Structures are given as structure tokens and as C-alpha cells.
PDB file of C-alpha atoms in Angstrom:
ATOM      1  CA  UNK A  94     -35.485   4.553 294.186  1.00 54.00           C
ATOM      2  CA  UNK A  95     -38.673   6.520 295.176  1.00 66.00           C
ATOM      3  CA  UNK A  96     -42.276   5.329 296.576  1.00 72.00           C
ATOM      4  CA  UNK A  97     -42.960   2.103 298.433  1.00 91.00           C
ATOM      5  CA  UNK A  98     -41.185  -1.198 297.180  1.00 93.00           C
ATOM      6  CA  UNK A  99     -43.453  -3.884 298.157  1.00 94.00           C
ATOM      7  CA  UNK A 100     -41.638  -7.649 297.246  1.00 95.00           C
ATOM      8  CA  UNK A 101     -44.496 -10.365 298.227  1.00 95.00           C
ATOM      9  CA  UNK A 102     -42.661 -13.672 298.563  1.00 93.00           C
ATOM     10  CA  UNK A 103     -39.987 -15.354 297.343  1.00 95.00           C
ATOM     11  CA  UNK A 104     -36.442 -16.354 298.854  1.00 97.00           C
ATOM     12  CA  UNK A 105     -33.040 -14.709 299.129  1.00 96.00           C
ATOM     13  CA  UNK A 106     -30.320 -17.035 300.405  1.00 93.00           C
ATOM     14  CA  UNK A 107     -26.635 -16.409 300.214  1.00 91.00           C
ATOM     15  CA  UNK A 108     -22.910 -17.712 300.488  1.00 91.00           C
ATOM     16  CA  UNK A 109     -20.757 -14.707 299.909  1.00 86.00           C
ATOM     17  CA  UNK A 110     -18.008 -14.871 302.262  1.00 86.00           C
ATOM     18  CA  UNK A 111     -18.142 -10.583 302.487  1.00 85.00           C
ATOM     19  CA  UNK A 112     -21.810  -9.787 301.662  1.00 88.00           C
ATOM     20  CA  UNK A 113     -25.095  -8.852 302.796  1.00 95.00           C
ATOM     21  CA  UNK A 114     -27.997 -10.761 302.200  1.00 96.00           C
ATOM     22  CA  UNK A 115     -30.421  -8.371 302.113  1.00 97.00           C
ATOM     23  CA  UNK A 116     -29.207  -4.701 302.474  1.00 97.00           C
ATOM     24  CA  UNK A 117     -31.494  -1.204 302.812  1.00 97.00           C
ATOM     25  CA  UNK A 118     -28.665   1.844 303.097  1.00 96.00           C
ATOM     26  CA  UNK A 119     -30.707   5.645 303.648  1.00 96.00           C
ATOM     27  CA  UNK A 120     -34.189   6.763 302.603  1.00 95.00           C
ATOM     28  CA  UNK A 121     -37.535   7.593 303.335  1.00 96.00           C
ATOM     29  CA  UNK A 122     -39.696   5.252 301.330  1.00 95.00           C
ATOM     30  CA  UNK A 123     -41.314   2.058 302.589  1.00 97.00           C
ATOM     31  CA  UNK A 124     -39.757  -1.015 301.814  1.00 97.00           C
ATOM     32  CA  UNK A 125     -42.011  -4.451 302.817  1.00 98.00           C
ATOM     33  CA  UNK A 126     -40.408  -7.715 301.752  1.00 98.00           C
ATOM     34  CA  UNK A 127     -42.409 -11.466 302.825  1.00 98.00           C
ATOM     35  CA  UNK A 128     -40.138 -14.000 301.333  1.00 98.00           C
ATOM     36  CA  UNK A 129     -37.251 -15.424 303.691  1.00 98.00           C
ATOM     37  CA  UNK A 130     -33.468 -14.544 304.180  1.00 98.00           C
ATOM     38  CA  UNK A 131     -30.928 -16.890 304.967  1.00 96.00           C
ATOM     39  CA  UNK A 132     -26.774 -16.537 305.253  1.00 96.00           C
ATOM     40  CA  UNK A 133     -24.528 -19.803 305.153  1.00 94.00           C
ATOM     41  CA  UNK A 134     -21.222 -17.726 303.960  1.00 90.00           C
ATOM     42  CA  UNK A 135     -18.623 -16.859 306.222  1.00 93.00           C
ATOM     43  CA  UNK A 136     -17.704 -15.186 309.636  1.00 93.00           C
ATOM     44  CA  UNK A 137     -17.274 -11.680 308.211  1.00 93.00           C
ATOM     45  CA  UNK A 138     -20.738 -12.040 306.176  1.00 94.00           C
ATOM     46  CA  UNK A 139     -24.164 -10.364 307.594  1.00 96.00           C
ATOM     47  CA  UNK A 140     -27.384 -11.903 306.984  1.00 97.00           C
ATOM     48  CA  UNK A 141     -29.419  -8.226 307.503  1.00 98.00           C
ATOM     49  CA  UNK A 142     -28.565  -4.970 307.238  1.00 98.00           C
ATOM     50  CA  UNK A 143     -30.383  -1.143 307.488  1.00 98.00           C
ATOM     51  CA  UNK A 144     -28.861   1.997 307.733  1.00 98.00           C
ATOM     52  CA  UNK A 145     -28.930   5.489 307.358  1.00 98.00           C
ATOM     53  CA  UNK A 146     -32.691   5.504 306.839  1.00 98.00           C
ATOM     54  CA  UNK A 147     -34.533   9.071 307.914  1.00 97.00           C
ATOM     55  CA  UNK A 148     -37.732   7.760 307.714  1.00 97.00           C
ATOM     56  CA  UNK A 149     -40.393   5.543 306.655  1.00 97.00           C
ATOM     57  CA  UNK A 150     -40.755   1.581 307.132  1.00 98.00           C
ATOM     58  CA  UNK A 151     -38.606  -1.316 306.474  1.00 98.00           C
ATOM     59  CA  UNK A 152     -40.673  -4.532 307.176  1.00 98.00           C
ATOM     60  CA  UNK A 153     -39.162  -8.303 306.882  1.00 98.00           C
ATOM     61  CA  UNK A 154     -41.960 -10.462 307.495  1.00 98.00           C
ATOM     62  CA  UNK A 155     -40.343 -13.270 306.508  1.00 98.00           C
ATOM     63  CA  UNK A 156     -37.761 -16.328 308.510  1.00 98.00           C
ATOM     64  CA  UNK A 157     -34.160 -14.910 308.594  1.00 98.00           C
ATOM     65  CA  UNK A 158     -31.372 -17.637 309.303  1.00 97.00           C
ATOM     66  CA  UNK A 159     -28.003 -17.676 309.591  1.00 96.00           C
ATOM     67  CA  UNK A 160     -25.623 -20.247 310.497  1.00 94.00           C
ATOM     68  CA  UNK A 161     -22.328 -18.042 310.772  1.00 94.00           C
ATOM     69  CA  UNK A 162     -21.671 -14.420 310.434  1.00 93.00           C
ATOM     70  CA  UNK A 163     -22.692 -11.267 311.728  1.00 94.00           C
ATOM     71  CA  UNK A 164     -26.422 -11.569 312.004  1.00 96.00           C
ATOM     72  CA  UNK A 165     -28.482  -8.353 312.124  1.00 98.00           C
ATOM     73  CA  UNK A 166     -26.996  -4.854 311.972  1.00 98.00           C
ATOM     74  CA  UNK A 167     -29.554  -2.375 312.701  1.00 98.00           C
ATOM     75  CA  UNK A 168     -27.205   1.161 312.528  1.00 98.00           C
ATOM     76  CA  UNK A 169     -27.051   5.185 312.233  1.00 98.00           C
ATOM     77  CA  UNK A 170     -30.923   5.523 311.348  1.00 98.00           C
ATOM     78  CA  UNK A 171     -32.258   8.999 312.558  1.00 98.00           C
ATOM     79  CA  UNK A 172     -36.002   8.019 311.712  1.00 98.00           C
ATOM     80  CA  UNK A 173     -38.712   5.983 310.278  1.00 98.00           C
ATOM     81  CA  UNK A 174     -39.310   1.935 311.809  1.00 98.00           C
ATOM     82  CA  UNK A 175     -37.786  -1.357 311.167  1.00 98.00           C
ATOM     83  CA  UNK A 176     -39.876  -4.256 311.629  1.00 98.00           C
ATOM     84  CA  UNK A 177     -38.834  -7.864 311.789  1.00 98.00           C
ATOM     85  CA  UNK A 178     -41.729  -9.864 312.292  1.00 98.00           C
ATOM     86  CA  UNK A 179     -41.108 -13.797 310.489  1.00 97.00           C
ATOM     87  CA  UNK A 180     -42.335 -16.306 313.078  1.00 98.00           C
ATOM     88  CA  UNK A 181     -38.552 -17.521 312.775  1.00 98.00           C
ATOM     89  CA  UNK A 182     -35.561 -15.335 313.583  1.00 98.00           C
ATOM     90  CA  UNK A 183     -33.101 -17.703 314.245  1.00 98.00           C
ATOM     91  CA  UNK A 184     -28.953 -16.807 314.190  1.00 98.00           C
ATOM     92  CA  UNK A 185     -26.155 -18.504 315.215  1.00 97.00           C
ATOM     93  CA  UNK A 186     -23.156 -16.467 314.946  1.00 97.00           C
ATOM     94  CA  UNK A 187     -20.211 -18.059 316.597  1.00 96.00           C
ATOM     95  CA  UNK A 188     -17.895 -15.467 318.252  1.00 96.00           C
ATOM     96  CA  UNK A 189     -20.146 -12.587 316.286  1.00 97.00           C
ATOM     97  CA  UNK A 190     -23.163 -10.637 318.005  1.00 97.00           C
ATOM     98  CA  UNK A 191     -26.195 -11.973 316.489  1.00 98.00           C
ATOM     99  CA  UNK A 192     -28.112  -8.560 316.843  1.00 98.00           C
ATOM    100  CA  UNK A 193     -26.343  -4.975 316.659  1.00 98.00           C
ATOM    101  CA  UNK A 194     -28.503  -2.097 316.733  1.00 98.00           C
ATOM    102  CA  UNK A 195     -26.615   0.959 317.251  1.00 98.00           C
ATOM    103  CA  UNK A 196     -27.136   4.800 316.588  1.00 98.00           C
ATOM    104  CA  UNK A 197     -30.738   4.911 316.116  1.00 98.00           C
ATOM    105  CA  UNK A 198     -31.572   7.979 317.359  1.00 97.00           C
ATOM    106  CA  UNK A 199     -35.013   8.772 316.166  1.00 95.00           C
ATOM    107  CA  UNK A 200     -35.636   5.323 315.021  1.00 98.00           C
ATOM    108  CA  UNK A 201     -37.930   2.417 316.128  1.00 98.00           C
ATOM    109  CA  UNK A 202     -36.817  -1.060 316.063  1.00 98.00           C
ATOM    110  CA  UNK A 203     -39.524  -3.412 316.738  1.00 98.00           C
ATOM    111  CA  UNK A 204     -39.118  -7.513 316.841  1.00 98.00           C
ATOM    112  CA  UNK A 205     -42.181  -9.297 316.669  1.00 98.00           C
ATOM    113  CA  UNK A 206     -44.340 -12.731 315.983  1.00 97.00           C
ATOM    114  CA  UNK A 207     -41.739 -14.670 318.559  1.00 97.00           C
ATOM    115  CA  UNK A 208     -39.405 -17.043 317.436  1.00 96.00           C
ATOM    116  CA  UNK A 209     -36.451 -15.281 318.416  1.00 94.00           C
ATOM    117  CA  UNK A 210     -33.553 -17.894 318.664  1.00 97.00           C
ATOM    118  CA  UNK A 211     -30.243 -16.364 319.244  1.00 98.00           C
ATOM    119  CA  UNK A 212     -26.886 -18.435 319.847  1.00 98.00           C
ATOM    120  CA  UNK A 213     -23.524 -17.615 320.296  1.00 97.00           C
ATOM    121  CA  UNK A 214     -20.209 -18.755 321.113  1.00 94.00           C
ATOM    122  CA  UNK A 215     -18.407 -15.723 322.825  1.00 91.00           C
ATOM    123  CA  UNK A 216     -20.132 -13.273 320.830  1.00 95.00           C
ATOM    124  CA  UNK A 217     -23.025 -10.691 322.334  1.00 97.00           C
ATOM    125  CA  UNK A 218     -26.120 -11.884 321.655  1.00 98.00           C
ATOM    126  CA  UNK A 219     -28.464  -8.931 321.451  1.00 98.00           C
ATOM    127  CA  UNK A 220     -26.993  -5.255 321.690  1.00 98.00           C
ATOM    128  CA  UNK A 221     -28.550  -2.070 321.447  1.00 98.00           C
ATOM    129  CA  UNK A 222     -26.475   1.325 322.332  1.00 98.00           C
ATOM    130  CA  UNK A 223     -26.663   4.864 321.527  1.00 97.00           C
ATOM    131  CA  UNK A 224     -30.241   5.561 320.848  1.00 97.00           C
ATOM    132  CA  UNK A 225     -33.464   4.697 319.491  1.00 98.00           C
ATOM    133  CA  UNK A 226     -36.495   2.581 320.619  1.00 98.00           C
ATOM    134  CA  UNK A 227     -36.471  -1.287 320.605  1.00 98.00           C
ATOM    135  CA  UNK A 228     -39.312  -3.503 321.019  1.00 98.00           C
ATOM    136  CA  UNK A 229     -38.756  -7.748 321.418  1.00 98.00           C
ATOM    137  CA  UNK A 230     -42.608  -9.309 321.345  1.00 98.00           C
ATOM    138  CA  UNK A 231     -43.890 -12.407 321.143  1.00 98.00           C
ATOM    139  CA  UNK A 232     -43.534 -16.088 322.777  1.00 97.00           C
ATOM    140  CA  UNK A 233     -40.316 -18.584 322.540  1.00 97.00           C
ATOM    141  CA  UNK A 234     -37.623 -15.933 322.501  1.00 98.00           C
ATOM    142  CA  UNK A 235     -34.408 -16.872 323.761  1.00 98.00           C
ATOM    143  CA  UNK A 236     -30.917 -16.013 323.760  1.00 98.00           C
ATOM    144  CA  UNK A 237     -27.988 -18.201 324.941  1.00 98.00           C
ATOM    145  CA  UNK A 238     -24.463 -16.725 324.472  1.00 97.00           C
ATOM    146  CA  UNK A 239     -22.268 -18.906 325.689  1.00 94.00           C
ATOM    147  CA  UNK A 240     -19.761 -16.871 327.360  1.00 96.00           C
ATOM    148  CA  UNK A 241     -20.740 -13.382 326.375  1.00 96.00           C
ATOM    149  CA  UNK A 242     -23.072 -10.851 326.753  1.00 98.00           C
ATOM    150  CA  UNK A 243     -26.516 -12.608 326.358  1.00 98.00           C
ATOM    151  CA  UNK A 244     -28.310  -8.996 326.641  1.00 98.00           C
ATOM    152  CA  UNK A 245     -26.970  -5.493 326.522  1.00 98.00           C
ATOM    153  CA  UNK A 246     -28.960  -2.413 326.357  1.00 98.00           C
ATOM    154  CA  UNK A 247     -27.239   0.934 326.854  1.00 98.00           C
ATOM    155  CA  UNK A 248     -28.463   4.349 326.434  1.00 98.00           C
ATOM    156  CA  UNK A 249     -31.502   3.136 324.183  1.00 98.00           C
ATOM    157  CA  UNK A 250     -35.171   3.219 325.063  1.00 98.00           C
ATOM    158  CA  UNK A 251     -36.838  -0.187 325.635  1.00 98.00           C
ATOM    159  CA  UNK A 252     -40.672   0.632 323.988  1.00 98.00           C
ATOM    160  CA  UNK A 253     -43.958   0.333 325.866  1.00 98.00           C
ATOM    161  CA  UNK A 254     -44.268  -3.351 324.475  1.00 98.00           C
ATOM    162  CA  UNK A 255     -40.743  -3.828 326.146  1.00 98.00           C
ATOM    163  CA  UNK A 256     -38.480  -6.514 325.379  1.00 98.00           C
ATOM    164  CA  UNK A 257     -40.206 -10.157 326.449  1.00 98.00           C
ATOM    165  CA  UNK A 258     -38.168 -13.420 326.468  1.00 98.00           C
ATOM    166  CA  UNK A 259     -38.697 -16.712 327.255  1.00 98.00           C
ATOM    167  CA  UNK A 260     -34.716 -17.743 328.286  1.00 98.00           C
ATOM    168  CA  UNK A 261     -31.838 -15.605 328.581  1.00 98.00           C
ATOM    169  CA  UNK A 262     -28.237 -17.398 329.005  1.00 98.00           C
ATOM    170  CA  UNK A 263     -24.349 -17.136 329.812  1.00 98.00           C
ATOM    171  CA  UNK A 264     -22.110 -18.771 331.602  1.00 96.00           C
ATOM    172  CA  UNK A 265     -18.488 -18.426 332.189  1.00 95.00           C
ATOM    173  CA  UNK A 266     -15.995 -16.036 330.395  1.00 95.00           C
ATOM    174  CA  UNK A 267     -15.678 -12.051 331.896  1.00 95.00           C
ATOM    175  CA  UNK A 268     -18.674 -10.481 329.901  1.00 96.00           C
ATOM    176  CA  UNK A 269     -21.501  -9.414 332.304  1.00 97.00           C
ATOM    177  CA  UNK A 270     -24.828 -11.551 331.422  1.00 97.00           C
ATOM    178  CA  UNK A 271     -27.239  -8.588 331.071  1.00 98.00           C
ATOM    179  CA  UNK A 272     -26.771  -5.563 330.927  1.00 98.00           C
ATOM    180  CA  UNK A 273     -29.473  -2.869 331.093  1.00 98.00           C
ATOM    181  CA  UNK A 274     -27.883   0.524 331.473  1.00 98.00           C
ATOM    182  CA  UNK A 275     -30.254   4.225 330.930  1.00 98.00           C
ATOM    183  CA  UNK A 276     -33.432   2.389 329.258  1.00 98.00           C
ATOM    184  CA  UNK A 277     -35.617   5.120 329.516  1.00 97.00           C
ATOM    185  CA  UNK A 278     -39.183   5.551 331.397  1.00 96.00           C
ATOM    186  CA  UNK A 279     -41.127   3.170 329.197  1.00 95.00           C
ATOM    187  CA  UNK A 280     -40.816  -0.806 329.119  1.00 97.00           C
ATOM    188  CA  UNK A 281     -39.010  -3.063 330.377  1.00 98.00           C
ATOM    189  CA  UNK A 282     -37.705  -6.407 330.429  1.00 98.00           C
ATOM    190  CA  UNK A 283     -39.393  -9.664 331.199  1.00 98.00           C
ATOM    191  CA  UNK A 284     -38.207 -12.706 330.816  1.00 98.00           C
ATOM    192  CA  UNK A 285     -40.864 -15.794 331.608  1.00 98.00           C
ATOM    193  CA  UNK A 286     -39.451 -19.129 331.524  1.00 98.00           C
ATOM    194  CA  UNK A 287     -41.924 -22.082 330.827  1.00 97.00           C
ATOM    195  CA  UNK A 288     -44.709 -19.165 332.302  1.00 96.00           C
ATOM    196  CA  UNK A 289     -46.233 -22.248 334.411  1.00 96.00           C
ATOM    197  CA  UNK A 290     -43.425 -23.872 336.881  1.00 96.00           C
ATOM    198  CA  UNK A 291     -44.461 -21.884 340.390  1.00 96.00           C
ATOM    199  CA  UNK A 292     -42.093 -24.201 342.750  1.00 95.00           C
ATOM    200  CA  UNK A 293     -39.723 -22.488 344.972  1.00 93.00           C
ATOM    201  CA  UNK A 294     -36.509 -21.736 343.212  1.00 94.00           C
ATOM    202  CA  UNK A 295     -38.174 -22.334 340.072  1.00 96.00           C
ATOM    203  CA  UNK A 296     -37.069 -24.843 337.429  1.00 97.00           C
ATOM    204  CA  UNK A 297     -34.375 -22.664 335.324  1.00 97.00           C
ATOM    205  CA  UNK A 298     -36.197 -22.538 332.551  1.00 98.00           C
ATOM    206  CA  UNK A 299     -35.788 -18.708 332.267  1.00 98.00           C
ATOM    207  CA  UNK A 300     -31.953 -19.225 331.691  1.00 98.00           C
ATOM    208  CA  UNK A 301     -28.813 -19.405 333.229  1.00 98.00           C
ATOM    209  CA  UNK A 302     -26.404 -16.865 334.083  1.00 97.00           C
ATOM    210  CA  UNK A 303     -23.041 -17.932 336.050  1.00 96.00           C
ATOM    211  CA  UNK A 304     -19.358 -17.942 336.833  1.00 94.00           C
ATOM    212  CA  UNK A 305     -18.410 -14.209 335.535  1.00 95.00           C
ATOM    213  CA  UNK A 306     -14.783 -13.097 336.531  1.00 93.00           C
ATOM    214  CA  UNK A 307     -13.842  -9.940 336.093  1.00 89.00           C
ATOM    215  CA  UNK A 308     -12.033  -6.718 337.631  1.00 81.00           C
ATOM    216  CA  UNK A 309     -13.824  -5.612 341.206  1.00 80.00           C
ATOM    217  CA  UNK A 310     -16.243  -2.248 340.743  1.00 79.00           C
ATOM    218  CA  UNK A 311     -16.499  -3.339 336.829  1.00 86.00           C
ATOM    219  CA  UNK A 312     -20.185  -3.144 335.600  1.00 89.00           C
ATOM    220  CA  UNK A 313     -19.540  -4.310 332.191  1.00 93.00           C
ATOM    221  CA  UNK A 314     -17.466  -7.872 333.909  1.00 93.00           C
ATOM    222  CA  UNK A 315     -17.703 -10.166 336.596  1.00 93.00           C
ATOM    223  CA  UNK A 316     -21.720  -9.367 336.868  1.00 95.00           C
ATOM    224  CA  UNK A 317     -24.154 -11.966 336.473  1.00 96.00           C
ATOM    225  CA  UNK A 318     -27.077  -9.383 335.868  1.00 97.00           C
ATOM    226  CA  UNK A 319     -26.454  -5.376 335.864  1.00 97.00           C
ATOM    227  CA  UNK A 320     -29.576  -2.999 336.097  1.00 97.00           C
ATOM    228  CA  UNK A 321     -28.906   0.941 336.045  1.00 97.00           C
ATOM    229  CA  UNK A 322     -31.494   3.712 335.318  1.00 98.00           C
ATOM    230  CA  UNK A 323     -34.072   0.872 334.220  1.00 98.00           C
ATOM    231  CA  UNK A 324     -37.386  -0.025 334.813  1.00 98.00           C
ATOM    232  CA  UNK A 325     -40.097  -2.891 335.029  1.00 98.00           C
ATOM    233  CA  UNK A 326     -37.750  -5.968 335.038  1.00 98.00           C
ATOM    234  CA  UNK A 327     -39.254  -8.534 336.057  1.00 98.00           C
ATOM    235  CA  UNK A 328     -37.111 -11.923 336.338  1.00 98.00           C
ATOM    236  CA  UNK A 329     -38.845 -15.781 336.554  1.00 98.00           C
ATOM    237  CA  UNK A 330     -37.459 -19.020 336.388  1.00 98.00           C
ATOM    238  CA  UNK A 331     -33.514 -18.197 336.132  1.00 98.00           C
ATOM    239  CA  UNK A 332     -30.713 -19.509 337.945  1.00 97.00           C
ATOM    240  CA  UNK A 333     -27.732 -17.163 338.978  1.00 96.00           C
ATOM    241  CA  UNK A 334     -25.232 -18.998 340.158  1.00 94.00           C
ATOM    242  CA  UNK A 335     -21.640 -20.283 340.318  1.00 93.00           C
ATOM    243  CA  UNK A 336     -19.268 -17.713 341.080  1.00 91.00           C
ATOM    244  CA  UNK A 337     -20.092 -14.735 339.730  1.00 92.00           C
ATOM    245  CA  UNK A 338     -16.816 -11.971 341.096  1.00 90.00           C
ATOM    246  CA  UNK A 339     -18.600  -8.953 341.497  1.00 89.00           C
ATOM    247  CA  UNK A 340     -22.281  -9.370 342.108  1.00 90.00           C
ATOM    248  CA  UNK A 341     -24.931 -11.786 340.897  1.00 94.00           C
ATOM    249  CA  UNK A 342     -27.381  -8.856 340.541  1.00 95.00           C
ATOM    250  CA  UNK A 343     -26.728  -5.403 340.828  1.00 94.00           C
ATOM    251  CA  UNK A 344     -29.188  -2.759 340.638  1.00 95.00           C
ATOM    252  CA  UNK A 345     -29.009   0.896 340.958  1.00 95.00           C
ATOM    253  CA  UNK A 346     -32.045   3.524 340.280  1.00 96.00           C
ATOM    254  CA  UNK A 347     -34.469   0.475 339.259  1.00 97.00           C
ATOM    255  CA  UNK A 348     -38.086   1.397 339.055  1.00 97.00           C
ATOM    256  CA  UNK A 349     -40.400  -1.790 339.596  1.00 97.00           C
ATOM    257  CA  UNK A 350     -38.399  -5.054 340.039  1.00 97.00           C
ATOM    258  CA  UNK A 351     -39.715  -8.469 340.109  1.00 97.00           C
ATOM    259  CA  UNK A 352     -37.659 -11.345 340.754  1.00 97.00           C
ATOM    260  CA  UNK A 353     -39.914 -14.921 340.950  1.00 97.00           C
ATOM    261  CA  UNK A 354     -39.312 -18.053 341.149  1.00 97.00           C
ATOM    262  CA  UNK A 355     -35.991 -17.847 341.083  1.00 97.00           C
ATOM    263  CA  UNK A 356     -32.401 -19.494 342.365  1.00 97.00           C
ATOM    264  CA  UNK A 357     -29.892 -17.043 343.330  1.00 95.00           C
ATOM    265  CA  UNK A 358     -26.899 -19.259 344.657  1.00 93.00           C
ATOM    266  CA  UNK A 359     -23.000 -19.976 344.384  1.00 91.00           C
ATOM    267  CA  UNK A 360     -20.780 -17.088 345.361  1.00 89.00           C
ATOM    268  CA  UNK A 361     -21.474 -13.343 344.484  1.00 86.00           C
ATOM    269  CA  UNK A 362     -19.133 -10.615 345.415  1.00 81.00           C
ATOM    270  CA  UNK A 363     -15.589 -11.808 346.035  1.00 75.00           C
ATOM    271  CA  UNK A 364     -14.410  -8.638 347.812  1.00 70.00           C
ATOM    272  CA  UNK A 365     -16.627  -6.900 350.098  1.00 64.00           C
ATOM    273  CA  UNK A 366     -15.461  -3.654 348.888  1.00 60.00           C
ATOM    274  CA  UNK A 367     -17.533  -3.891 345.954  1.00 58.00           C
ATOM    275  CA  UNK A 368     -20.604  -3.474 348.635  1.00 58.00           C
ATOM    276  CA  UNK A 369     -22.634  -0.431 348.980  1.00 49.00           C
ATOM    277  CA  UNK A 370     -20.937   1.676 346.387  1.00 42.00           C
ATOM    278  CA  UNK A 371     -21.930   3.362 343.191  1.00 40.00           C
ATOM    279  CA  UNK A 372     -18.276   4.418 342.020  1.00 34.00           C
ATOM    280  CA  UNK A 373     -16.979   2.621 338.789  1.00 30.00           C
TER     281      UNK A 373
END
């Protein structure tokens, strides 16, 4: 198919146990669709998927849902923009990650409007490796993973409008909380909380990350919050605590950190060999 597809309105909502609700594989052309997408199928189902594109513009302006699956798979797309900008991105994917963007070189992935409700149950909750620009805009975004990887951003470029959150969350398990690893020199992560609670300590609503076991001088395990090559994080109204083996924050190379209104408690670092090193 050549030239733009424009679809204004309407509703896609599936059960397959194996499918895609809405699926854009390679191409140049712009493709803008308004209605909603929804997935109620099974675990091994995906609500969203785009790959292979070289260039143009894919925009979903419409609420996406999911109540089990593999939520969003953003891969292998060497150019052009995807835009998901419904005022309601909400995914619950069980042991799944909700959001997988992966080998975008070239490609922009922007989330906007707000209403970004991730939940999981083990599973990653947002992921981004091996490339590309991502964008996360917009008021009420959270993420709460349970026990894995809430946030995970590796060797991708987080755009000027950087990635903005209300709550990020995970507790327990051996997956690091967040992980920001070579972001690039443009934005960065903020994550706000309620945006008014200024008491000392704060009030948690930014999220909790706590108890993460995992093997000593691991970045990727026993980390409450890991920050490498990265920039502009700023940090309000979480709580790190528990027991958290290696470190409750590590940072290395950060450019512009901001950590307010805040609890950092519990136990972090359970073998002081883990101090003042940068050898994994």
C-alpha cells in the first residue's frame, strides 16, 4: 500500500490467543488511525505492533488497552516516527513487558497526551535498548512492575521532551528498578509524584522501589535505581527502601541530578566491596 492511510474513528478490539491487534510491518507512508485498540486474548497475544518502517509516521491517537499479553512492541525501525498519543494507554501484562521498543536506530518514538498506566507482575514495564529516540509526555504516567524492571533504558536516546512520570514502582524479586544506561546528551528523566507534597522525606507518591537481591557488582540486579552515562534525572517523592543488596542508587557519569523530597532508607550495599568501584 502506497500514500497516507488516514482511518478517523472507529474500534479494533481483539481475542486471538496469537495475534496482533493492530499491526504496521515496513514502509514509508503515513499511517494515522483515531479509533481505539484493545487486547483481552491471551499471554502470547500483543495489543500493538510496528516494525521495519524506514520512514514516515505511524500515529495512534486513540485509548489502547490490554488486560494480558505482550503490550506494545515498538522494533527494528531505521526511520520515520511513531506516535502514541490516546489520553489512555493503559496495559497490564502479567509476567510480559508492557512496552518493548528495541532496534530503532533512526527512529523516533514519542508517547504523549499522559495517561500512561503500566502494570506488571514480574514482567519489565517499559524497555527501550539498542537505538532510537523515545519521548514519554504528559501528566498521570505511571508504571508499577511488581517485581521487575519498572524502567529500563539502554543504549537509546531519551528526546529533548525526555521521559516524565508521575510514579515509578518495584519491589522485591532480583531485577534492578530503573535502569538508565548510555541515554545520550538530550533529556532526561523526571519523575514528579503528586508535584505538590514539599515535606521532608516526601509522601511516596513518586513510587516505590525496594528489597532487590542480587549478585554483588551486578548493575542489572540487586539495584534499587542504576544511572550510567545519563543526564537530567531528577527524582521527587519516591521511597527507596528495604534492602536493596547492592546499592539503593548508583550513579556513574550523571550530568545534572536532582533528588527531592525523597526517603532513602532500609539497607543498601550488603558488602562493602561493592563501594567505590566501576568494575562489573
Amino acid at each position: 500500500m502506497t500514500g497516507p492511510v488516514v482511518i478517523n474513528g472507529g474500534s479494533i478490539s481483539t481475542t486471538i490467543s496469537t495475534g496482533i491487534a493492530f499491526d504496521v510491518n515496513a514502509g514509508s507512508s503515513t499511517i494515522t488511525y483515531t479509533g481505539t485498540i484493545s487486547y483481552s486474548g491471551s499471554s502470547t497475544g500483543r495489543t500493538v505492533e510496528v516494525t521495519g518502517r524506514t520512514g514516515g509516521t505511524v500515529t495512534l491517537s486513540g485509548n489502547i488497552s490490554t488486560s494480558v499479553g505482550t503490550g506494545i512492541n515498538v522494533a527494528n525501525n531505521t526511520g520515520g516516527t511513531i506516535v502514541f498519543s490516546g489520553a489512555s494507554k493503559s496495559l497490564s501484562t502479567g509476567a510480559n513487558t508492557a512496552i518493548t521498543l528495541s532496534s530503532n536506530t533512526g527512529a523516533t518514538i514519542n508517547f504523549t497526551g499522559g495517561g500512561f498506566a503500566l502494570t506488571t507482575t514480574g514482567g519489565a514495564g517499559f524497555t527501550a535498548t539498542g537505538g532510537g529516540t523515545v519521548n514519554v509526555t504528559g501528566a498521570g504516567n505511571t508504571i508499577n512492575s511488581s517485581t521487575g524492571t519498572a524502567l529500563n533504558v539502554v543504549s537509546t536516546t531519551i528526546g529533548a521532551s525526555g521521559l516524565t512520570f508521575q510514579s515509578i514502582s518495584s519491589s522485591g524479586g532480583t531485577s534492578t528498578g530503573i535502569i538508565l544506561n548510555n541515554t545520550g546528551a538530550s533529556g532526561g528523566l523526571t519523575v514528579t509524584g503528586d508535584g505538590s507534597n514539599t515535606s521532608v522525606g516526601g509522601n511516596s507518591s513518586g513510587g516505590t522501589i525496594a528489597n532487590k537481591s542480587g549478585s554483588d557488582l551486578s548493575y542489572t540486579t540487586g539495584v534499587g535505581i542504576y544511572l550510567n552515562n545519563t543526564r537530567n534525572v531528577v527524582l521527587r517523592r519516591m521511597t527507596i527502601n528495604g534492602t536493596n543488596q547492592n546499592h539503593g542508587i548508583r550513579g556513574f557519569l550523571v550530568t545534572n541530578f536532582i533528588l527531592e523530597y525523597c526517603t532513602v532508607g532500609g539497607t543498601n550495599g550488603t558488602n562493602t566491596a561493592n563501594n567505590g568501584t566501576d568494575d562489573y
